[in-house]
Amino acid sequence: MDARFVQAHREARWALWLTLLYLAAWIAAGYLPDSVQGVTGLPHWFEAACLVVPVVFIFLCKMMVTRIFRDISLEENHED
């Protein structure tokens, strides 16, 4: 199999799992904390779901792009 397809498949799997993990973290952050006011004056569940989780996953996405994703050429090399 062409190495481009192997790399593209690997990147797609990582992106899918990170997306599913984000969804699970967002749902958990919305249901687990209580409704007491947090540092910003907003409820804990809102701070976790809408402030903390997105910042953490922005960092994780940056790490994924810098460490997992590779710059590959999408052109086919025809050697006739």
XYZ file of C-alpha atoms in Angstrom:
80
model
C 0.000 0.000 0.000
C 1.152 3.525 -0.765
C 2.733 5.283 2.241
C 0.503 8.320 1.665
C -2.604 6.256 2.355
C -1.092 4.710 5.470
C -0.258 8.171 6.850
C -3.670 9.587 5.898
C -5.414 6.652 7.593
C -3.305 7.124 10.732
C -4.111 10.848 10.850
C -7.820 10.179 10.352
C -7.879 7.640 13.203
C -6.147 10.091 15.552
C -8.557 12.876 14.592
C -11.581 10.620 15.084
C -10.459 9.404 18.515
C -9.621 12.934 19.655
C -13.067 14.093 18.495
C -14.809 11.274 20.369
C -12.724 11.960 23.469
C -13.667 15.659 23.268
C -17.345 14.765 23.051
C -17.067 12.453 26.065
C -15.144 15.078 28.081
C -17.655 17.782 27.163
C -20.617 15.620 28.216
C -18.885 14.578 31.450
C -17.981 18.186 32.261
C -21.594 19.182 31.789
C -23.053 16.502 34.035
C -20.478 15.806 36.742
C -19.718 19.156 38.465
C -22.231 20.883 40.689
C -23.997 24.209 40.055
C -21.984 26.208 42.604
C -20.427 29.417 41.294
C -16.867 29.065 40.108
C -13.975 31.497 39.802
C -15.540 33.445 36.912
C -18.954 33.684 38.573
C -20.379 31.038 36.261
C -21.527 27.571 37.407
C -18.814 24.916 37.691
C -20.369 22.778 34.952
C -20.296 25.722 32.526
C -16.695 26.635 33.357
C -15.604 23.047 32.851
C -17.613 22.344 29.678
C -17.160 25.692 27.920
C -13.852 27.053 29.233
C -11.558 24.319 30.529
C -12.313 21.411 28.163
C -11.963 23.478 24.946
C -8.639 24.961 26.091
C -7.291 21.501 26.961
C -8.391 20.082 23.609
C -6.965 23.012 21.653
C -3.637 22.109 23.244
C -4.152 18.397 22.438
C -5.020 19.242 18.813
C -1.848 21.312 18.531
C 0.173 18.421 19.910
C -1.496 16.000 17.493
C -0.793 18.211 14.488
C 2.840 18.786 15.415
C 3.671 15.194 16.423
C 1.364 12.883 14.469
C 0.567 14.700 11.240
C 3.237 14.755 8.522
C 3.608 17.026 5.525
C 3.372 14.656 2.576
C 3.029 15.262 -1.129
C -0.303 14.289 -2.625
C 1.117 14.147 -6.151
C 1.625 10.766 -7.758
C 5.138 10.034 -8.931
C 4.929 8.496 -12.393
C 8.211 7.041 -13.505
C 7.690 6.130 -17.165
